XYZ file of C-alpha atoms in Angstrom:
170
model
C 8.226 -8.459 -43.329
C 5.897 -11.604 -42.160
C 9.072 -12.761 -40.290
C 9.674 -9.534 -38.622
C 5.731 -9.619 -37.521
C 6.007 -13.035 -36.395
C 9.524 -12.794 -34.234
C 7.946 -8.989 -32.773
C 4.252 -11.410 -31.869
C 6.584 -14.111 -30.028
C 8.932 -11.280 -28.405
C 5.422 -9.458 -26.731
C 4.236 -12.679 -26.165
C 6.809 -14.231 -24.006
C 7.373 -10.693 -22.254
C 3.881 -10.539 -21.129
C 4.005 -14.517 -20.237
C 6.753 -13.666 -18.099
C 5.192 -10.766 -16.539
C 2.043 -12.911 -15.760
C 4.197 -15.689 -14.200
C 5.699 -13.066 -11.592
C 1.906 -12.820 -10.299
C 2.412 -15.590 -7.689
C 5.477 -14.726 -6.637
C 4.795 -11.276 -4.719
C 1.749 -12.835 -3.151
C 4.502 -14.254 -0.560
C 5.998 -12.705 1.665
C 5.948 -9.803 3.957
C 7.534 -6.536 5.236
C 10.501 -6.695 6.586
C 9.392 -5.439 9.566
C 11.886 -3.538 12.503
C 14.857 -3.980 12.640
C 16.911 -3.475 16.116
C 13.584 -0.694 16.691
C 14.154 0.628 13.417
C 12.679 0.312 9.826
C 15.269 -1.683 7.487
C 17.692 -0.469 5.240
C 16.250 -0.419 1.264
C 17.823 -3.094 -0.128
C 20.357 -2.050 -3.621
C 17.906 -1.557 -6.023
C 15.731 0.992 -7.273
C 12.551 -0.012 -5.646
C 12.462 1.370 -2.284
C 12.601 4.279 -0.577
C 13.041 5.179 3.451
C 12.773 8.022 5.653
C 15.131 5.868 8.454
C 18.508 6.224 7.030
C 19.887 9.831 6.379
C 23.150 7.999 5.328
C 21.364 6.222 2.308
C 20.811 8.829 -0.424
C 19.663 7.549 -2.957
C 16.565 5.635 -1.145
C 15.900 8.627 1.395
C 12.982 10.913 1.780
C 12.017 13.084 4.290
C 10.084 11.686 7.142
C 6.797 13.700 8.635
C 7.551 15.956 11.038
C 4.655 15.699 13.794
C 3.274 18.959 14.647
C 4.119 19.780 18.600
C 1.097 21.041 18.888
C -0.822 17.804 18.237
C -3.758 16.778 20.854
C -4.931 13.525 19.577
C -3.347 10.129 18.635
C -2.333 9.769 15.216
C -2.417 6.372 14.754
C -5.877 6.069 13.765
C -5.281 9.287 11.052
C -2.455 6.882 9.892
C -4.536 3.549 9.290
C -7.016 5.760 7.277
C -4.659 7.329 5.310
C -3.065 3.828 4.324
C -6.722 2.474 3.510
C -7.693 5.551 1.803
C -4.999 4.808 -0.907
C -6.598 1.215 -1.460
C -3.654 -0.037 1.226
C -4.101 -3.050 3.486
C -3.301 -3.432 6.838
C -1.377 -6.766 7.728
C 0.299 -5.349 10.959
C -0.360 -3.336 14.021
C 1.170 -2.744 16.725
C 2.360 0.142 19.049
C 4.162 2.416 17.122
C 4.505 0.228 13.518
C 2.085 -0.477 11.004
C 2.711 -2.528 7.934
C 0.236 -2.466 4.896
C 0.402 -4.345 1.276
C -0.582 -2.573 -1.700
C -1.246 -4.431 -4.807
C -1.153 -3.189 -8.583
C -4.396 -3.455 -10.401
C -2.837 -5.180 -13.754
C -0.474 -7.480 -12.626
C -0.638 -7.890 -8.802
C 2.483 -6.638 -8.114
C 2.291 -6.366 -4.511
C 4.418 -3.720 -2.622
C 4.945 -2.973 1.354
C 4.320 0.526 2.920
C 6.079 0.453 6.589
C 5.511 3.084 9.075
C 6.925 3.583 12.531
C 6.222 6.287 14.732
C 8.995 7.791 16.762
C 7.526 9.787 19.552
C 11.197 10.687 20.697
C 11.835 12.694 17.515
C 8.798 13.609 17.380
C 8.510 12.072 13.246
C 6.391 9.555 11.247
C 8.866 6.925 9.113
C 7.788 5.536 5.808
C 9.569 2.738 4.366
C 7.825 1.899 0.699
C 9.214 -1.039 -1.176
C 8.573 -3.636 -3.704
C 8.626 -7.008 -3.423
C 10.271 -8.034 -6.811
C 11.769 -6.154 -9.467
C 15.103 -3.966 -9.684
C 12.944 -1.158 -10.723
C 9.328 0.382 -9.768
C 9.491 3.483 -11.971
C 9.177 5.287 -9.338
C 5.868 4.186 -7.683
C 6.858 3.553 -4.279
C 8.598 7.009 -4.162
C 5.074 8.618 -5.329
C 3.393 6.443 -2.977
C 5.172 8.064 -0.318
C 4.748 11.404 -1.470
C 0.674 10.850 -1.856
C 0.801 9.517 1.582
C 2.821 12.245 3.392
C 0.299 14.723 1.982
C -3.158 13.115 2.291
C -1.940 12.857 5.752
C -1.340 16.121 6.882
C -4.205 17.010 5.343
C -6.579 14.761 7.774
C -4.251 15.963 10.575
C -4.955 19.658 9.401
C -8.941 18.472 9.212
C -8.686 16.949 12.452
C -6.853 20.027 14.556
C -9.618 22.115 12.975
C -12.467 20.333 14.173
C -11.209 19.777 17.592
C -10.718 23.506 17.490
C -14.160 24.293 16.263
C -15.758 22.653 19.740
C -16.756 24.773 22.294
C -14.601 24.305 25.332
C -16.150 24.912 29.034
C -19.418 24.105 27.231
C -19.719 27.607 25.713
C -21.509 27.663 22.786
């Protein structure tokens, strides 16, 4: 039984060691950025997910469909959103953002991508982690949170713009 203790103590151990030693590694690195005007492709494992490629199932979800009957610039509801979730910005430029998020145990670091296509009138979200073959589903969640703590600042925002008076009525 003292055997069985001891091999189970050395097991844990060296999976946590290894787990810690993975720290440094997803401090490197960065999004993958567009590619050809487009977000990339997830990669073949099971930590991504993208809103880009229709003819990728098992990585797609949904992009957000911008309302037509938006007034303002979203860009600036987008950046919040990302830094409301504890996200950080790393790039920004006219229609892409790229942001980092980092898990609070072992600083796992994962990329949120977003590019705005005004054509198509749609917000894409790429979410994907930087090591691993699996996320459990995080960056998929991520996505999720995202897509719906944004149209709730974009519902906020319409309603305040409609709550000014217009022709200085009051």
């Amino acid at each position: 039984m003292k055997t069985i203790r001891i091999i189970l103590f050395i097991l844990i151990a060296s999976f946590i060691a290894v787990l810690f030693s993975f720290r440094a590694i997803p401090l490197a690195g960065e999004a993958p950025g567009l590619v050809e005007g487009i977000l990339s492709k997830c990669p073949n494992k099971h930590n991504c997910v993208c809103s880009e490629h229709k003819d990728d199932a098992s990585h797609y979800i949904d992009p957000i469909i911008i309302p037509q009957d938006i007034t303002f610039d979203i860009f600036s509801l987008l950046k919040d959103t990302i830094q409301d979730m504890g996200g950080s910005i790393q790039v920004e430029c006219d229609n892409y953002l790229a942001a980092t998020f980092t898990s609070t145990i072992f600083k796992f670091v994962d990329d949120l991508e977003i590019r705005i296509d005004s054509t198509q009138k749609v917000v894409h979200i790429r979410s994907a982690s930087r090591v691993g073959i699996s996320d459990m589903g995080v960056n998929k969640r991520r996505t999720e949170l995202f897509k719906k703590l944004f149209k709730n600042k974009v519902s906020e925002t319409n309603k305040s713009l409609n709550a000014i008076p217009k022709n200085g009525a009051h």
